[in-house]
């Protein structure tokens, strides 16, 4: 039945003419397939070329952005996260490093520095030879960065650099430093061999390098040879290595042997410089404890005392330092006498030992005697008084110390004034160094000369404090006269000395200025610092705003409304709509100590704040200007801070620059309550 059905209904087939019409000839199909592959290949090739073009454009753009790379003062200050372009290069890895090396010579100093630092992060296989070539042949300013990055390669380039050191000539010490910076144990044997090189530069670099391996016992064996090296700079490096190893507490196993060697070498040499180094080495090794609890000081003490009392200048200078290490109070008077001598290094070493003795009789003795007006003596004495700050407060010698430092300031040289200002700040509780004049604080030296030569101007009465050369310049100055750096330095020195003159308000007084001077002095009546420096700086700024840029420290006359300022920072109820607070104003309140919080909170709202209380919280704010955390993104999120202030806060700043930056931020936030002063901004 099924078979019959199949025969009766055969499966239909296509007509011959339709089959021929729809069939693609074999040759044509081959051509179409070949064309498809060619087209696909073209598309892929185009895509690859386009990708290469995009990558090249991206790399060129990122390379251009490195033009704005800020070169760090030290390679260790490099922070890859500070620059988005640097991070992009690091993400590219070896391919990015290869591109940078190919285009290195096209860059300027900033770009080249950035490239060298980036290579230290990517650690490509071609990097060692590239960095070595930079060290050997490129700009000397780039060498520290190449050396630093080579150190980050660790074992990757050790064999290469050792071979280069063998054949190098002029810049071999830098290559040795690069080898040491790898901190890899494979470098130790080579470094120790370099310590015996005939060239003292090589020995010096090698000794400095092996200090990076303090736990390696092998380096302890060479210490005696380093200390007696005939080249003073190398022996000094050996001493520094000894001091470093002592701080690391790794001398224990060799101290006994080392102490005997130091003693024998000292007795067997007559070279004053070598004996001086060995005396200092005694100061390092002497306090080391033996197993029985005693130390090595008794072995060395007679030698040190004799050197201090009868030795050459080099020996006496070294002994003055070692006495402090031994805490030898029997020589206290001898050290005090040295403060008046003419050799700066001897005086400085004696000062360090006098501080180490921690004897309260020392500052009392200093305050009771007069001292030479030489810069190094004044610096040493100011340092001692600052270090004995706590003892001086306990003995109620604070006012006497301030008076002593002010008197020294009046005739001190420039270097001494800087140290005196720093020491004075310990007692006045303000950053006195921020009050010192700098050349950039003078708006126009020619305008200053015109004022000084005008007898009708009060400031002209101060020309007696200028040296004859400056007085001559003042008399002959015109708008076209060149103001040499020497003249500028002498003018600044005279202005700084002027800050310490007790009679400055009287000198500046005339019928036109007396009222303003009295108002400013009134604001200072309850300032208990006993120092006139801040007052005198303000007098000059206020009387001659066209000549001088202001200093960054606050004082009462800077507040347009001190009560409103306090109301703004005081904690308030959320229901109180009168004062709008934010994170920054609350943080400013928290800067003040609890005692001041209590005094300010106890005052009735709107009541005049007493002068003494104003000074208390003003001094706290001035001290807080030294902090590096004033700008905080979260704290400032509800405030509009100018871009230039944000950028300034994010820079690496010196302590004084930080004070200025924080004061600028402070006066921007509290512009309604305090005067907005125009500080020096790099332009005149």
mmCIF file with all atom_site columns, N, CA, C and O in Angstrom, residues 488-517:
data_model
loop_
_atom_site.group_PDB
_atom_site.id
_atom_site.type_symbol
_atom_site.label_atom_id
_atom_site.label_alt_id
_atom_site.label_comp_id
_atom_site.label_asym_id
_atom_site.label_entity_id
_atom_site.label_seq_id
_atom_site.pdbx_PDB_ins_code
_atom_site.Cartn_x
_atom_site.Cartn_y
_atom_site.Cartn_z
_atom_site.occupancy
_atom_site.B_iso_or_equiv
_atom_site.pdbx_formal_charge
_atom_site.auth_seq_id
_atom_site.auth_comp_id
_atom_site.auth_asym_id
_atom_site.auth_atom_id
_atom_site.pdbx_PDB_model_num
ATOM 1   N N  . UNK A 1 488 ? 71.475 95.039  48.423 1.00 0.00 ? 488 UNK A N  1
ATOM 2   C CA . UNK A 1 488 ? 70.185 94.542  48.903 1.00 0.00 ? 488 UNK A CA 1
ATOM 3   C C  . UNK A 1 488 ? 70.344 93.781  50.217 1.00 0.00 ? 488 UNK A C  1
ATOM 4   O O  . UNK A 1 488 ? 69.567 93.965  51.159 1.00 0.00 ? 488 UNK A O  1
ATOM 5   N N  . UNK A 1 489 ? 71.377 92.916  50.276 1.00 0.00 ? 489 UNK A N  1
ATOM 6   C CA . UNK A 1 489 ? 71.605 92.119  51.489 1.00 0.00 ? 489 UNK A CA 1
ATOM 7   C C  . UNK A 1 489 ? 71.896 93.019  52.685 1.00 0.00 ? 489 UNK A C  1
ATOM 8   O O  . UNK A 1 489 ? 71.411 92.764  53.802 1.00 0.00 ? 489 UNK A O  1
ATOM 9   N N  . UNK A 1 490 ? 72.669 94.082  52.473 1.00 0.00 ? 490 UNK A N  1
ATOM 10  C CA . UNK A 1 490 ? 72.995 94.991  53.572 1.00 0.00 ? 490 UNK A CA 1
ATOM 11  C C  . UNK A 1 490 ? 71.775 95.810  54.013 1.00 0.00 ? 490 UNK A C  1
ATOM 12  O O  . UNK A 1 490 ? 71.606 96.102  55.199 1.00 0.00 ? 490 UNK A O  1
ATOM 13  N N  . UNK A 1 491 ? 70.925 96.163  53.062 1.00 0.00 ? 491 UNK A N  1
ATOM 14  C CA . UNK A 1 491 ? 69.683 96.878  53.415 1.00 0.00 ? 491 UNK A CA 1
ATOM 15  C C  . UNK A 1 491 ? 68.786 95.981  54.257 1.00 0.00 ? 491 UNK A C  1
ATOM 16  O O  . UNK A 1 491 ? 68.221 96.410  55.280 1.00 0.00 ? 491 UNK A O  1
ATOM 17  N N  . UNK A 1 492 ? 68.641 94.719  53.837 1.00 0.00 ? 492 UNK A N  1
ATOM 18  C CA . UNK A 1 492 ? 67.810 93.766  54.576 1.00 0.00 ? 492 UNK A CA 1
ATOM 19  C C  . UNK A 1 492 ? 68.380 93.536  55.974 1.00 0.00 ? 492 UNK A C  1
ATOM 20  O O  . UNK A 1 492 ? 67.631 93.472  56.962 1.00 0.00 ? 492 UNK A O  1
ATOM 21  N N  . UNK A 1 493 ? 69.710 93.423  56.076 1.00 0.00 ? 493 UNK A N  1
ATOM 22  C CA . UNK A 1 493 ? 70.337 93.241  57.389 1.00 0.00 ? 493 UNK A CA 1
ATOM 23  C C  . UNK A 1 493 ? 70.028 94.422  58.297 1.00 0.00 ? 493 UNK A C  1
ATOM 24  O O  . UNK A 1 493 ? 69.668 94.246  59.474 1.00 0.00 ? 493 UNK A O  1
ATOM 25  N N  . UNK A 1 494 ? 70.145 95.648  57.770 1.00 0.00 ? 494 UNK A N  1
ATOM 26  C CA . UNK A 1 494 ? 69.866 96.839  58.579 1.00 0.00 ? 494 UNK A CA 1
ATOM 27  C C  . UNK A 1 494 ? 68.403 96.895  59.007 1.00 0.00 ? 494 UNK A C  1
ATOM 28  O O  . UNK A 1 494 ? 68.087 97.234  60.160 1.00 0.00 ? 494 UNK A O  1
ATOM 29  N N  . UNK A 1 495 ? 67.484 96.549  58.089 1.00 0.00 ? 495 UNK A N  1
ATOM 30  C CA . UNK A 1 495 ? 66.059 96.558  58.436 1.00 0.00 ? 495 UNK A CA 1
ATOM 31  C C  . UNK A 1 495 ? 65.753 95.502  59.495 1.00 0.00 ? 495 UNK A C  1
ATOM 32  O O  . UNK A 1 495 ? 64.920 95.740  60.396 1.00 0.00 ? 495 UNK A O  1
ATOM 33  N N  . UNK A 1 496 ? 66.394 94.366  59.409 1.00 0.00 ? 496 UNK A N  1
ATOM 34  C CA . UNK A 1 496 ? 66.170 93.326  60.421 1.00 0.00 ? 496 UNK A CA 1
ATOM 35  C C  . UNK A 1 496 ? 66.729 93.741  61.773 1.00 0.00 ? 496 UNK A C  1
ATOM 36  O O  . UNK A 1 496 ? 66.117 93.477  62.813 1.00 0.00 ? 496 UNK A O  1
ATOM 37  N N  . UNK A 1 497 ? 67.900 94.364  61.782 1.00 0.00 ? 497 UNK A N  1
ATOM 38  C CA . UNK A 1 497 ? 68.435 94.877  63.047 1.00 0.00 ? 497 UNK A CA 1
ATOM 39  C C  . UNK A 1 497 ? 67.519 95.940  63.631 1.00 0.00 ? 497 UNK A C  1
ATOM 40  O O  . UNK A 1 497 ? 67.352 96.049  64.850 1.00 0.00 ? 497 UNK A O  1
ATOM 41  N N  . UNK A 1 498 ? 66.902 96.704  62.740 1.00 0.00 ? 498 UNK A N  1
ATOM 42  C CA . UNK A 1 498 ? 65.999 97.772  63.167 1.00 0.00 ? 498 UNK A CA 1
ATOM 43  C C  . UNK A 1 498 ? 64.817 97.223  63.963 1.00 0.00 ? 498 UNK A C  1
ATOM 44  O O  . UNK A 1 498 ? 64.295 97.881  64.876 1.00 0.00 ? 498 UNK A O  1
ATOM 45  N N  . UNK A 1 499 ? 64.390 96.004  63.636 1.00 0.00 ? 499 UNK A N  1
ATOM 46  C CA . UNK A 1 499 ? 63.252 95.393  64.334 1.00 0.00 ? 499 UNK A CA 1
ATOM 47  C C  . UNK A 1 499 ? 63.513 95.219  65.823 1.00 0.00 ? 499 UNK A C  1
ATOM 48  O O  . UNK A 1 499 ? 62.572 95.140  66.621 1.00 0.00 ? 499 UNK A O  1
ATOM 49  N N  . UNK A 1 500 ? 64.780 95.143  66.209 1.00 0.00 ? 500 UNK A N  1
ATOM 50  C CA . UNK A 1 500 ? 65.126 94.900  67.616 1.00 0.00 ? 500 UNK A CA 1
ATOM 51  C C  . UNK A 1 500 ? 65.490 96.177  68.369 1.00 0.00 ? 500 UNK A C  1
ATOM 52  O O  . UNK A 1 500 ? 65.826 96.110  69.563 1.00 0.00 ? 500 UNK A O  1
ATOM 53  N N  . UNK A 1 501 ? 65.413 97.335  67.715 1.00 0.00 ? 501 UNK A N  1
ATOM 54  C CA . UNK A 1 501 ? 65.780 98.595  68.379 1.00 0.00 ? 501 UNK A CA 1
ATOM 55  C C  . UNK A 1 501 ? 64.640 99.070  69.274 1.00 0.00 ? 501 UNK A C  1
ATOM 56  O O  . UNK A 1 501 ? 63.520 99.289  68.806 1.00 0.00 ? 501 UNK A O  1
ATOM 57  N N  . UNK A 1 502 ? 64.934 99.232  70.541 1.00 0.00 ? 502 UNK A N  1
ATOM 58  C CA . UNK A 1 502 ? 63.896 99.623  71.507 1.00 0.00 ? 502 UNK A CA 1
ATOM 59  C C  . UNK A 1 502 ? 63.254 100.965 71.171 1.00 0.00 ? 502 UNK A C  1
ATOM 60  O O  . UNK A 1 502 ? 62.076 101.186 71.452 1.00 0.00 ? 502 UNK A O  1
ATOM 61  N N  . UNK A 1 503 ? 64.029 101.898 70.599 1.00 0.00 ? 503 UNK A N  1
ATOM 62  C CA . UNK A 1 503 ? 63.520 103.243 70.368 1.00 0.00 ? 503 UNK A CA 1
ATOM 63  C C  . UNK A 1 503 ? 62.946 103.439 68.968 1.00 0.00 ? 503 UNK A C  1
ATOM 64  O O  . UNK A 1 503 ? 62.763 104.576 68.530 1.00 0.00 ? 503 UNK A O  1
ATOM 65  N N  . UNK A 1 504 ? 62.638 102.350 68.250 1.00 0.00 ? 504 UNK A N  1
ATOM 66  C CA . UNK A 1 504 ? 62.107 102.494 66.894 1.00 0.00 ? 504 UNK A CA 1
ATOM 67  C C  . UNK A 1 504 ? 60.810 103.305 66.851 1.00 0.00 ? 504 UNK A C  1
ATOM 68  O O  . UNK A 1 504 ? 60.676 104.192 65.993 1.00 0.00 ? 504 UNK A O  1
ATOM 69  N N  . UNK A 1 505 ? 59.830 103.073 67.747 1.00 0.00 ? 505 UNK A N  1
ATOM 70  C CA . UNK A 1 505 ? 58.619 103.905 67.704 1.00 0.00 ? 505 UNK A CA 1
ATOM 71  C C  . UNK A 1 505 ? 58.924 105.396 67.828 1.00 0.00 ? 505 UNK A C  1
ATOM 72  O O  . UNK A 1 505 ? 58.296 106.226 67.151 1.00 0.00 ? 505 UNK A O  1
ATOM 73  N N  . UNK A 1 506 ? 59.885 105.732 68.663 1.00 0.00 ? 506 UNK A N  1
ATOM 74  C CA . UNK A 1 506 ? 60.270 107.139 68.837 1.00 0.00 ? 506 UNK A CA 1
ATOM 75  C C  . UNK A 1 506 ? 60.907 107.689 67.568 1.00 0.00 ? 506 UNK A C  1
ATOM 76  O O  . UNK A 1 506 ? 60.642 108.823 67.150 1.00 0.00 ? 506 UNK A O  1
ATOM 77  N N  . UNK A 1 507 ? 61.762 106.888 66.929 1.00 0.00 ? 507 UNK A N  1
ATOM 78  C CA . UNK A 1 507 ? 62.421 107.318 65.691 1.00 0.00 ? 507 UNK A CA 1
ATOM 79  C C  . UNK A 1 507 ? 61.407 107.556 64.571 1.00 0.00 ? 507 UNK A C  1
ATOM 80  O O  . UNK A 1 507 ? 61.595 108.440 63.726 1.00 0.00 ? 507 UNK A O  1
ATOM 81  N N  . UNK A 1 508 ? 60.336 106.777 64.567 1.00 0.00 ? 508 UNK A N  1
ATOM 82  C CA . UNK A 1 508 ? 59.346 106.863 63.497 1.00 0.00 ? 508 UNK A CA 1
ATOM 83  C C  . UNK A 1 508 ? 58.262 107.903 63.769 1.00 0.00 ? 508 UNK A C  1
ATOM 84  O O  . UNK A 1 508 ? 57.395 108.134 62.916 1.00 0.00 ? 508 UNK A O  1
ATOM 85  N N  . UNK A 1 509 ? 58.292 108.507 64.932 1.00 0.00 ? 509 UNK A N  1
ATOM 86  C CA . UNK A 1 509 ? 57.222 109.430 65.333 1.00 0.00 ? 509 UNK A CA 1
ATOM 87  C C  . UNK A 1 509 ? 57.480 110.847 64.823 1.00 0.00 ? 509 UNK A C  1
ATOM 88  O O  . UNK A 1 509 ? 58.584 111.368 64.917 1.00 0.00 ? 509 UNK A O  1
ATOM 89  N N  . UNK A 1 510 ? 56.430 111.424 64.257 1.00 0.00 ? 510 UNK A N  1
ATOM 90  C CA . UNK A 1 510 ? 56.382 112.857 63.953 1.00 0.00 ? 510 UNK A CA 1
ATOM 91  C C  . UNK A 1 510 ? 54.907 113.247 63.991 1.00 0.00 ? 510 UNK A C  1
ATOM 92  O O  . UNK A 1 510 ? 54.040 112.386 64.205 1.00 0.00 ? 510 UNK A O  1
ATOM 93  N N  . UNK A 1 511 ? 54.568 114.506 63.812 1.00 0.00 ? 511 UNK A N  1
ATOM 94  C CA . UNK A 1 511 ? 53.146 114.896 63.930 1.00 0.00 ? 511 UNK A CA 1
ATOM 95  C C  . UNK A 1 511 ? 52.205 114.111 63.021 1.00 0.00 ? 511 UNK A C  1
ATOM 96  O O  . UNK A 1 511 ? 51.037 113.930 63.348 1.00 0.00 ? 511 UNK A O  1
ATOM 97  N N  . UNK A 1 512 ? 52.711 113.617 61.890 1.00 0.00 ? 512 UNK A N  1
ATOM 98  C CA . UNK A 1 512 ? 51.842 112.896 60.957 1.00 0.00 ? 512 UNK A CA 1
ATOM 99  C C  . UNK A 1 512 ? 51.672 111.420 61.309 1.00 0.00 ? 512 UNK A C  1
ATOM 100 O O  . UNK A 1 512 ? 50.730 110.777 60.846 1.00 0.00 ? 512 UNK A O  1
ATOM 101 N N  . UNK A 1 513 ? 52.601 110.882 62.093 1.00 0.00 ? 513 UNK A N  1
ATOM 102 C CA . UNK A 1 513 ? 52.573 109.442 62.359 1.00 0.00 ? 513 UNK A CA 1
ATOM 103 C C  . UNK A 1 513 ? 52.278 109.073 63.805 1.00 0.00 ? 513 UNK A C  1
ATOM 104 O O  . UNK A 1 513 ? 51.952 107.927 64.094 1.00 0.00 ? 513 UNK A O  1
ATOM 105 N N  . UNK A 1 514 ? 52.413 110.041 64.720 1.00 0.00 ? 514 UNK A N  1
ATOM 106 C CA . UNK A 1 514 ? 52.350 109.707 66.139 1.00 0.00 ? 514 UNK A CA 1
ATOM 107 C C  . UNK A 1 514 ? 51.019 109.080 66.535 1.00 0.00 ? 514 UNK A C  1
ATOM 108 O O  . UNK A 1 514 ? 50.970 108.143 67.341 1.00 0.00 ? 514 UNK A O  1
ATOM 109 N N  . UNK A 1 515 ? 49.923 109.567 65.963 1.00 0.00 ? 515 UNK A N  1
ATOM 110 C CA . UNK A 1 515 ? 48.607 109.032 66.325 1.00 0.00 ? 515 UNK A CA 1
ATOM 111 C C  . UNK A 1 515 ? 48.469 107.564 65.908 1.00 0.00 ? 515 UNK A C  1
ATOM 112 O O  . UNK A 1 515 ? 48.003 106.729 66.690 1.00 0.00 ? 515 UNK A O  1
ATOM 113 N N  . UNK A 1 516 ? 48.908 107.254 64.693 1.00 0.00 ? 516 UNK A N  1
ATOM 114 C CA . UNK A 1 516 ? 48.811 105.881 64.205 1.00 0.00 ? 516 UNK A CA 1
ATOM 115 C C  . UNK A 1 516 ? 49.710 104.959 65.018 1.00 0.00 ? 516 UNK A C  1
ATOM 116 O O  . UNK A 1 516 ? 49.333 103.822 65.339 1.00 0.00 ? 516 UNK A O  1
ATOM 117 N N  . UNK A 1 517 ? 50.904 105.436 65.354 1.00 0.00 ? 517 UNK A N  1
ATOM 118 C CA . UNK A 1 517 ? 51.832 104.630 66.152 1.00 0.00 ? 517 UNK A CA 1
ATOM 119 C C  . UNK A 1 517 ? 51.229 104.330 67.518 1.00 0.00 ? 517 UNK A C  1
ATOM 120 O O  . UNK A 1 517 ? 51.308 103.191 68.014 1.00 0.00 ? 517 UNK A O  1
#
